[in-house]
Coordinates of C-alpha atoms and ligand atoms in Angstrom, one line a residue:
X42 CA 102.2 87.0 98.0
X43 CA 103.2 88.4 101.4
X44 CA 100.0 89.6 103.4
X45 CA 100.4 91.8 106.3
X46 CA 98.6 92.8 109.1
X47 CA 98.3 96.5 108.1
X48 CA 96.8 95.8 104.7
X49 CA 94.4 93.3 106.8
X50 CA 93.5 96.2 109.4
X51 CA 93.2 98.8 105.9
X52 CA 90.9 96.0 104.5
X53 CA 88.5 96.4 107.0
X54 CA 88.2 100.1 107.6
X55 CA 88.8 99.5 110.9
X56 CA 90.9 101.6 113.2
X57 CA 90.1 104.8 114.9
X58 CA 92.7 107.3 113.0
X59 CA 90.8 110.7 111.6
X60 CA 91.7 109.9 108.2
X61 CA 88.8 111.0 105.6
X62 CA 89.3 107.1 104.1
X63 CA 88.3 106.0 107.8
X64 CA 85.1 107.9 107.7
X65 CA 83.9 106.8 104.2
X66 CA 80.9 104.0 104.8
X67 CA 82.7 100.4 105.5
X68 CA 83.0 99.1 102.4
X69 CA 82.5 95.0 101.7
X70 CA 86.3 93.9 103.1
X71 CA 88.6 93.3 99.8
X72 CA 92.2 92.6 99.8
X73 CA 95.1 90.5 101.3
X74 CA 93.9 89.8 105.2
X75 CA 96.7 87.9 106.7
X76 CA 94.2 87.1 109.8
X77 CA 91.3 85.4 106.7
X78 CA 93.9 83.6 105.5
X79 CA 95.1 82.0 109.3
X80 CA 91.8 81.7 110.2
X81 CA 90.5 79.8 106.8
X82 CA 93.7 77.8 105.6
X83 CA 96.6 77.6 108.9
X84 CA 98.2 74.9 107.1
X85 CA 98.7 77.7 103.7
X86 CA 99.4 80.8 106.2
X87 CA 102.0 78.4 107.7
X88 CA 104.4 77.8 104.9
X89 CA 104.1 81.5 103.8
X90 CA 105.4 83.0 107.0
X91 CA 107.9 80.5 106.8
X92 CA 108.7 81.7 103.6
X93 CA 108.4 85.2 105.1
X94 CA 110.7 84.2 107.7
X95 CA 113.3 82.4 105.6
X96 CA 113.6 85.5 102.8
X97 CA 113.5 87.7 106.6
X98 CA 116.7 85.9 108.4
X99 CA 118.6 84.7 105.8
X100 CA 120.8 86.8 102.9
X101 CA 119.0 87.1 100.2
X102 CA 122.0 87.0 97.1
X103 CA 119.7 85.1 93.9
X104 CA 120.7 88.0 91.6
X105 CA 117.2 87.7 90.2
X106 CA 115.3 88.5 93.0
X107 CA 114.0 91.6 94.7
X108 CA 111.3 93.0 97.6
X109 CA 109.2 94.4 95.9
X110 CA 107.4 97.8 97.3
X111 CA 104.1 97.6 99.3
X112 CA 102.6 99.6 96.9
X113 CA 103.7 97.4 94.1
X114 CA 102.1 94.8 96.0
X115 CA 99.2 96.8 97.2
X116 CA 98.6 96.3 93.2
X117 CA 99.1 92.5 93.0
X118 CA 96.3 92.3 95.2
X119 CA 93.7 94.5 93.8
X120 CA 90.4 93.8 92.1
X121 CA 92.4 93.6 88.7
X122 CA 93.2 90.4 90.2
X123 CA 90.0 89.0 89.2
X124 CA 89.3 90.9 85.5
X125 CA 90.0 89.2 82.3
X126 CA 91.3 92.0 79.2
X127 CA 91.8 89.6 76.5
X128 CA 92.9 92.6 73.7
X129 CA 94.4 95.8 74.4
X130 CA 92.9 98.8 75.7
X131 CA 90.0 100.3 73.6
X132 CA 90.1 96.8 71.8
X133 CA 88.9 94.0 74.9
X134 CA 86.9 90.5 74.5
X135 CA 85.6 91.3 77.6
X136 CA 82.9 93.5 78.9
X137 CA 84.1 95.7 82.0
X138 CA 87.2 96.8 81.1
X139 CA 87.7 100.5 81.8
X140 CA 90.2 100.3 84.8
X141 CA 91.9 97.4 83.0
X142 CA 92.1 100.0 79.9
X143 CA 93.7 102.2 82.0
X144 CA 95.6 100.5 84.0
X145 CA 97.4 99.3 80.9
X146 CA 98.2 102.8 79.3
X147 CA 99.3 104.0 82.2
X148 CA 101.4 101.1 82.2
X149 CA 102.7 101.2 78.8
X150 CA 103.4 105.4 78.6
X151 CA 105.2 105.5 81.8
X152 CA 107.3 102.4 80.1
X153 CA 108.0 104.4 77.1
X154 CA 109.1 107.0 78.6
X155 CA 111.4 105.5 81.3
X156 CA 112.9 103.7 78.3
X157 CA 112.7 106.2 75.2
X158 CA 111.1 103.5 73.2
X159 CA 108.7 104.5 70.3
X160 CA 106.5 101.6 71.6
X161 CA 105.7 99.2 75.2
X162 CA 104.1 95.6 75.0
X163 CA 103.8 95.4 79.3
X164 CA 101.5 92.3 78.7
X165 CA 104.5 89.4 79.1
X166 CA 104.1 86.9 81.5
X167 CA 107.5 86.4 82.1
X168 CA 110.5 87.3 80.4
X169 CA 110.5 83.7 78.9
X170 CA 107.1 84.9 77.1
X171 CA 108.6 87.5 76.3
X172 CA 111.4 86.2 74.4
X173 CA 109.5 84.1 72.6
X174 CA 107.0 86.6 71.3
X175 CA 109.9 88.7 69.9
X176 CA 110.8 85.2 68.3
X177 CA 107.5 84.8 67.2
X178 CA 107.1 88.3 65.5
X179 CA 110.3 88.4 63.8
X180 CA 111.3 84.7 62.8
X181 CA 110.2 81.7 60.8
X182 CA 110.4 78.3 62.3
X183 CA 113.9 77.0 61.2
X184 CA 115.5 80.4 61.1
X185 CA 119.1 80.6 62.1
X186 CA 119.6 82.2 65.2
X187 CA 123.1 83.6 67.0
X188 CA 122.8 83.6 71.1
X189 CA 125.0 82.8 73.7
X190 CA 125.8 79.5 74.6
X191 CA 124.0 78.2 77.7
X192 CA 127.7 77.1 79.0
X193 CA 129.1 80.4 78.4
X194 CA 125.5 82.2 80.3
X195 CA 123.0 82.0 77.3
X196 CA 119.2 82.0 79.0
X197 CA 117.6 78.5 78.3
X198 CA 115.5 80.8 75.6
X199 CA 118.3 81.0 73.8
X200 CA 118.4 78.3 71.9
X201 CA 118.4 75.4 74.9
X202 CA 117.2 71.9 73.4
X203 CA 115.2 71.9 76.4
X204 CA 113.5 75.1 75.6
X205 CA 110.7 75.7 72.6
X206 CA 113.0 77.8 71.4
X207 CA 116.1 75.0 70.5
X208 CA 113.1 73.2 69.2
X209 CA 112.0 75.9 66.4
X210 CA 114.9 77.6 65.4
X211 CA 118.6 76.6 64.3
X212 CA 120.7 78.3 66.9
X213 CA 124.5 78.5 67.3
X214 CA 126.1 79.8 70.0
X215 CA 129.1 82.2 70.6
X216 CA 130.8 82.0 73.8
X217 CA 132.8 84.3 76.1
X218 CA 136.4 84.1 76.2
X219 CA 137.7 81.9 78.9
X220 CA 140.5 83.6 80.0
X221 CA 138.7 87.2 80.4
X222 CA 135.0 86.0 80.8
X223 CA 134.4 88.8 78.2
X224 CA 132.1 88.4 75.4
X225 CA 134.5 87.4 72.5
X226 CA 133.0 90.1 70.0
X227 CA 135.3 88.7 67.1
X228 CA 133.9 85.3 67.6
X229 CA 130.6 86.6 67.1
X230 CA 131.8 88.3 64.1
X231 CA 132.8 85.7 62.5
X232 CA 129.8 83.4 63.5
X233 CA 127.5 86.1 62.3
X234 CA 129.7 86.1 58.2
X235 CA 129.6 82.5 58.0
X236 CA 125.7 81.4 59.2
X237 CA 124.1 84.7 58.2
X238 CA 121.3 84.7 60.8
X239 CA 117.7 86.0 60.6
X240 CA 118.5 87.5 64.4
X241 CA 121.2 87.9 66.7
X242 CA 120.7 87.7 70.3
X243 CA 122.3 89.6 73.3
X244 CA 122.0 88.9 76.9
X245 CA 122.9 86.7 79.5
X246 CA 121.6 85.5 82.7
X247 CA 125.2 86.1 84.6
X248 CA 127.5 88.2 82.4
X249 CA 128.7 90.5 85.1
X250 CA 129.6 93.7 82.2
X251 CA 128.0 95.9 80.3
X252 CA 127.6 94.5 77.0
X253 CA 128.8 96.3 74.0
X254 CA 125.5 97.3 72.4
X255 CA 127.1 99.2 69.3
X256 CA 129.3 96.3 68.9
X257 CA 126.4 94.1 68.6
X258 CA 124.6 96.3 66.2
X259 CA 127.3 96.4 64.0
X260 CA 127.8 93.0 63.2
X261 CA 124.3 92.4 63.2
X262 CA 123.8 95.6 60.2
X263 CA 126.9 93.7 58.6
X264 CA 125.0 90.6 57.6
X265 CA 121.6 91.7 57.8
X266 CA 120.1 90.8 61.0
X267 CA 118.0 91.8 63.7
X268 CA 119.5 92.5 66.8
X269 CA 117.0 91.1 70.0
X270 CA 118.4 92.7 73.2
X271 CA 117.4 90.6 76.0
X272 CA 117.3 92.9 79.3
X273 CA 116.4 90.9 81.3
X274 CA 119.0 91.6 84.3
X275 CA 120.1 94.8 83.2
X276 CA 116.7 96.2 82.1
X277 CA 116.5 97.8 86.1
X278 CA 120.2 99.2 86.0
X279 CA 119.0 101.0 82.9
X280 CA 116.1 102.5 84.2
X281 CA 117.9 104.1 86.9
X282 CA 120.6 105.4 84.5
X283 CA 123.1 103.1 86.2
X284 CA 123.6 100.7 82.6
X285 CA 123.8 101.8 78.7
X286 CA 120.6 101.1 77.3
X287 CA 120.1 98.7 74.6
X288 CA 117.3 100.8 73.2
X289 CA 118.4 102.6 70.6
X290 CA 120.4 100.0 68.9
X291 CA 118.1 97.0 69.6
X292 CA 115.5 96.3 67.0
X293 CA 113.4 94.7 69.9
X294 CA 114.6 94.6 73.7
X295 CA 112.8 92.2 76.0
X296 CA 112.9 92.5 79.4
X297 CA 111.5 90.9 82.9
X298 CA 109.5 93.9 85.3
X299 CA 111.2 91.4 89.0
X300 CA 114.7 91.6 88.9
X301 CA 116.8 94.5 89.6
X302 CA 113.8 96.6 88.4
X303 CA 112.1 95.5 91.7
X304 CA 108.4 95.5 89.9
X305 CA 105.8 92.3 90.2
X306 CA 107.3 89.2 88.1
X307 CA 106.5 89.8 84.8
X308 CA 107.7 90.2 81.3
X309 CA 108.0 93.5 78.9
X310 CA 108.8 94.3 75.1
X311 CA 110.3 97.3 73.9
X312 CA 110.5 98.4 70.1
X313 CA 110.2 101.0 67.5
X314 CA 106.5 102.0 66.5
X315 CA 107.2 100.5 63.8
X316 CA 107.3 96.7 65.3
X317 CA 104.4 97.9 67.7
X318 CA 101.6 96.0 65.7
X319 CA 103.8 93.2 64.9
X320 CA 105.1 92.7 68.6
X321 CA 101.7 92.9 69.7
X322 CA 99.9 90.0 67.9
X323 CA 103.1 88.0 68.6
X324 CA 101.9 88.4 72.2
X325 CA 98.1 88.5 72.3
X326 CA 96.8 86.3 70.5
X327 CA 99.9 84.1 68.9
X328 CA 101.8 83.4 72.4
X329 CA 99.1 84.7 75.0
X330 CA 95.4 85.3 76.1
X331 CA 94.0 87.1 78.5
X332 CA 97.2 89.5 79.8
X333 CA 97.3 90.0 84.0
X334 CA 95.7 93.0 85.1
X335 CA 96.5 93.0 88.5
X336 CA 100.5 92.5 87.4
X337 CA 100.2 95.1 84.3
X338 CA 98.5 97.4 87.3
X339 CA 101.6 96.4 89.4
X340 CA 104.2 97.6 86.3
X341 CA 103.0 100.8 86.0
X342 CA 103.6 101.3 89.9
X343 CA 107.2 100.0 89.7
X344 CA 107.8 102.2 86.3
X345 CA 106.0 104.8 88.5
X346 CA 108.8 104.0 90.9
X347 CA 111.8 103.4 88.6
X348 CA 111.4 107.1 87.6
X349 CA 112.2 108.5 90.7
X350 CA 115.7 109.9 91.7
X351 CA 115.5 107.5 94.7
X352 CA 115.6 105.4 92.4
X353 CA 118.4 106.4 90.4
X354 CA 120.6 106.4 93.6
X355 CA 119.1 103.0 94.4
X356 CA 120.6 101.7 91.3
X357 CA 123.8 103.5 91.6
X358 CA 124.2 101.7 95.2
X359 CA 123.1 98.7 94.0
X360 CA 126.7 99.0 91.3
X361 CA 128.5 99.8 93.9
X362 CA 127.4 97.0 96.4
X363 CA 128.0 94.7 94.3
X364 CA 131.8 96.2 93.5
X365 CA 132.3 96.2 97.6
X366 CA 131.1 92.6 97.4
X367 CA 133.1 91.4 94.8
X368 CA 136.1 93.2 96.3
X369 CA 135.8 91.5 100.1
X370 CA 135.3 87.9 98.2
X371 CA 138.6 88.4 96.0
X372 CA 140.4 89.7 99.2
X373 CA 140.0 86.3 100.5
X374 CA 140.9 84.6 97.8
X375 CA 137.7 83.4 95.9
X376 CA 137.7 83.8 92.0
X377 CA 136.1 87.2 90.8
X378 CA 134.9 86.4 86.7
X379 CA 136.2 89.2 84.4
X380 CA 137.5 90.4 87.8
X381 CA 134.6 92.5 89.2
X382 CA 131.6 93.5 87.8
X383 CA 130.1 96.5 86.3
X384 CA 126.4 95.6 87.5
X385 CA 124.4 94.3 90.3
X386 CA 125.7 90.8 89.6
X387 CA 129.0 88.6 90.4
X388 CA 130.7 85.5 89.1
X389 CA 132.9 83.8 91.5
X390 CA 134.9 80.8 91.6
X391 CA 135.2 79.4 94.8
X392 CA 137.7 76.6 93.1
X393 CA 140.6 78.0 95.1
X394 CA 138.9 77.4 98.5
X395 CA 138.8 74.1 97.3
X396 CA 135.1 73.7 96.5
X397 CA 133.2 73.6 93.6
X398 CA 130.0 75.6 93.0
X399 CA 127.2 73.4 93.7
X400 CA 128.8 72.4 96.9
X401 CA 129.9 76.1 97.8
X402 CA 125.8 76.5 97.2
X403 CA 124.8 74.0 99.7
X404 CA 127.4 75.2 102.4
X405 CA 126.6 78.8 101.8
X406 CA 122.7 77.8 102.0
X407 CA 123.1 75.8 105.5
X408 CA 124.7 79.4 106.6
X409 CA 121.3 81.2 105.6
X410 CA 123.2 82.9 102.3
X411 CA 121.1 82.2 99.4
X412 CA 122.4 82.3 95.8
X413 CA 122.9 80.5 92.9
X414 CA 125.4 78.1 91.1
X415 CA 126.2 79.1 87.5
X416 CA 128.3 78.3 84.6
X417 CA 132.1 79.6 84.8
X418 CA 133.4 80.6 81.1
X419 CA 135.8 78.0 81.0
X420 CA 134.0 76.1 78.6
X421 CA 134.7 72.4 80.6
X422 CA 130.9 72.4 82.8
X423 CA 133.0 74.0 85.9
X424 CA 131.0 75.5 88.1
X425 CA 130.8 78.6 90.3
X426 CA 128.8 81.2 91.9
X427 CA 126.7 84.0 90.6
X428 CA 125.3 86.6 93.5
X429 CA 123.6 89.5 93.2
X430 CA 123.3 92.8 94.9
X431 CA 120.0 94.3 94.2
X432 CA 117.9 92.3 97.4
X433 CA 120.5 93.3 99.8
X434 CA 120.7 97.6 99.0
X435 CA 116.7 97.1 98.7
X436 CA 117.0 96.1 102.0
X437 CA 119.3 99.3 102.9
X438 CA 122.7 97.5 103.4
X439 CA 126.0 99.3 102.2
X440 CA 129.4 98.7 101.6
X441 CA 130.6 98.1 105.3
X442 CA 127.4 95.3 105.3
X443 CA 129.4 94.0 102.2
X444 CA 132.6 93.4 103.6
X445 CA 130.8 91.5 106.5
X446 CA 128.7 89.4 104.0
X447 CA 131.8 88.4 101.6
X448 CA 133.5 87.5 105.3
X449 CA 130.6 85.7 105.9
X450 CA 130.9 84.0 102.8
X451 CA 134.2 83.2 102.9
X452 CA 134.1 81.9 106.6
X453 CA 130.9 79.5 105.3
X454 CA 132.9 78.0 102.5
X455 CA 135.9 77.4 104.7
X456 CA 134.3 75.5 107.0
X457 CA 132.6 73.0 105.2
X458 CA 129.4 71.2 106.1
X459 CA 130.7 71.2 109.7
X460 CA 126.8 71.4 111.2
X461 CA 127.9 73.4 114.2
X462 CA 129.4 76.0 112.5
X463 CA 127.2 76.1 109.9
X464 CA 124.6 77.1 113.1
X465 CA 127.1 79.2 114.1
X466 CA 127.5 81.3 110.4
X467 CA 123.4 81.2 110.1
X468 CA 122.9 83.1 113.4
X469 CA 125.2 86.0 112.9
X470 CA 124.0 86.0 109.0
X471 CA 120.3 86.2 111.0
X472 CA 121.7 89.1 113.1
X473 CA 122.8 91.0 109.5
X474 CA 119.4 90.9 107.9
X475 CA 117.4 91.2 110.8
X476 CA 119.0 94.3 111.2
X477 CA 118.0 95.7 107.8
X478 CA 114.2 94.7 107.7
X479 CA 113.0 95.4 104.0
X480 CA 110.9 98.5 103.8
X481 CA 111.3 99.3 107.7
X482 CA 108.3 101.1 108.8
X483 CA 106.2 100.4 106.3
X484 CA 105.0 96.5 106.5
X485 CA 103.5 95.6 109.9
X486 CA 105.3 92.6 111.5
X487 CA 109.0 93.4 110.0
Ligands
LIG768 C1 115.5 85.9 84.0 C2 115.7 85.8 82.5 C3 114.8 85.5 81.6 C4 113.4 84.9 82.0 O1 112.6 85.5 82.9 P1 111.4 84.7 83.5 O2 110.5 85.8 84.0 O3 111.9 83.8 84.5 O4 110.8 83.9 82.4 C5 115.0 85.5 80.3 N1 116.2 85.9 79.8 C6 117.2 86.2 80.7 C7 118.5 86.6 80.1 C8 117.0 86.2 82.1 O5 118.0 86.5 82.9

């Protein structure tokens, strides 16, 4: 967790400013102190400013990741840090809960009503957990299950034999269509009339479109199943009023709180009030104990946030980044999946630069871009690139930063593992972020 010197100066009470918090009586110093943390563990407080520095001077393209607000993290390290809530509020296995209670309802009301949903689990993990508790509420072990394949963008929760979930259900996958990259909805169709499954499950982990919600529903109220929307990417666009929602056609949606929503890492259920008992045992106790405070705390900030118009235009930039983005990369020739994108995230193939993705990865790395290699729709295990927007217009970079980051790209693929210009790419993609330190003003040091 990124510690700052200001939160370390706040800790204290220290500094001479006529603020009526100054005056109160110094309180017992609680909180992140960057300086405790250098003075007790250098060798710790090392490798985080180097990770400080590294997500500072480099561009930051995973389109799962965010910054995070100081506030947000003000809340990751608060005393809720430290509290066990086994339960939910007004119903704990622990003594002391009253904040905790709150925190959580605050939490949960201000996810309702960001989302319209009759009913807010905000306990998740992760949006792993949070898959599987849906699982866990609504399916038997051996229940068939339709998701997307892995190879066509399918979340390892989806079924992957490397995943609890391949392990406990029978999942078959539909795929996306490799000449479009679209989801192939008559495929799904079709899969759904002939294995009648208990669920059907929509989202991926790089589909670049909005997904066709009321096409899913559908098929899903043609053979009887329950439609599981999980949100995990888009849940953020949809907060802002930049994606559909999957609310009202989803039986359950899950969701992660980290990615484009820009909360703490964490997981989230939304349902009707009439899965609300059912979705909660499925998470405390079947699937989890004693829930996060300190990150539930941190949700109800970012869904605090989220339902702000700043926030709204935050998302629609982050759409149209991500447009700009995929435009400049096409314009020089890499591969643009369903041929742009309708979110904060892109699929390219860089094939026609003559390099596959996981190389394209490692070159674009040793420039200081950071992103992913993903599955191209292609069906053969060809590789290629997913990037994401939502770091970057966090950060306060437009359209014209765009054009120089897909130029950027492009020059970084080009050139190969040539080390020099490599150095060369990674100090003018230094000069780019450093101009747009994340949260300017606000966190001392940046
Ligand atoms: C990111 C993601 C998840 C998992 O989220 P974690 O918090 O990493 O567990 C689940 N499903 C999809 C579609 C995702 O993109």
């Amino acid at each position: 967790m990124p510690v700052t010197d200001a939160a370390d100066a706040s800790a204290r009470g220290t500094r001479g400013t006529p603020d009526a918090a100054d005056q109160a009586p110094p309180s017992p110093a609680y909180g992140p102190s960057a300086a405790a943390l250098a003075r007790q563990d250098p060798e710790l407080a090392g490798v985080l400013d180097a990770e400080r520095r590294r997500q500072a001077e480099g561009l930051q393209l995973v389109a799962a990741e965010n910054f995070a607000s100081p506030a947000v993290l003000a809340a990751l390290a608060s005393p809720l840090a430290d509290k066990y809530a086994e339960g939910y509020p007004g119903a704990r296995h622990h003594g002391g809960c009253e904040a905790a209670d709150e925190a959580e309802r605050i939490a949960a009301a201000r996810a309702r009503a960001l989302f319209g949903a009759g009913h807010a689990n905000v306990q998740p993990h992760s949006g792993s957990s949070a898959v599987l508790a849906a699982y866990a509420a609504l399916l038997r072990p051996g229940d068939a299950v339709l998701a997307l394949g892995l190879r066509h963008g399918g979340h390892l929760t989806h079924g992957s034999p490397a995943n609890l979930s391949g392990r406990c259900f029978d999942f078959t996958a539909y795929r996306t269509d490799p000449e479009t990259g679209l989801i192939d909805y008559a495929q799904v169709r079709e899969l759904a009339r002939e294995i009648r499954p208990r669920a059907l499950v929509c989202g991926s982990i790089s589909y670049p479109r909005h997904p066709d919600y009321a096409a899913f529903r559908e098929i899903a109220d043609e053979v009887g199943a329950l439609l599981i929307v999980d949100a995990a990417h888009p849940i953020g666009l949809v907060a802002g009023g930049s994606a559909p929602s999957p609310v009202p056609y989803a039986d359950v949606v899950c969701a992660t709180t980290h990615k484009v929503l820009r909360g703490p890492r964490g997981g989230m259920l939304l349902c009707g009030a009439e899965l609300a008992e059912r979705m909660d045992r499925a998470v405390f106790p079947f699937t989890q104990s004693g829930a996060q405070m300190h990150t539930v705390a941190a949700k109800a900030v970012a869904f605090g946030e989220a339902a702000t118009a700043d926030f709204s235009e935050y998302t629609g930039r982050v759409v149209m980044n991500a447009r700009a983005l995929a435009g400049g990369l096409a314009e020089r020739g890499v591969g643009i999946v369903t041929g742009g994108t309708d979110t904060h995230l892109i699929v390219a193939d860089p094939a026609p630069l003559g390099v596959d993705g996981r190389a394209a990865r490692a070159r674009l790395a040793a420039a200081g871009i950071v992103l992913d290699s993903c599955a191209l729709p292609y069906g053969d295990g060809r590789r290629g690139l997913r990037l994401g927007a939502a770091a970057v217009t966090t950060q306060g970079m437009g359209p014209p930063e765009m054009a120089a980051v897909a130029e950027l790209c492009a020059a970084a693929l080009l050139h190969g593992p040539h080390p020099d210009a490599a150095a060369r790419l990674r100090g003018r993609v230094r000069e780019l972020a450093s101009a747009f330190p994340r949260f300017a003003g606000t966190v001392a040091g940046e």
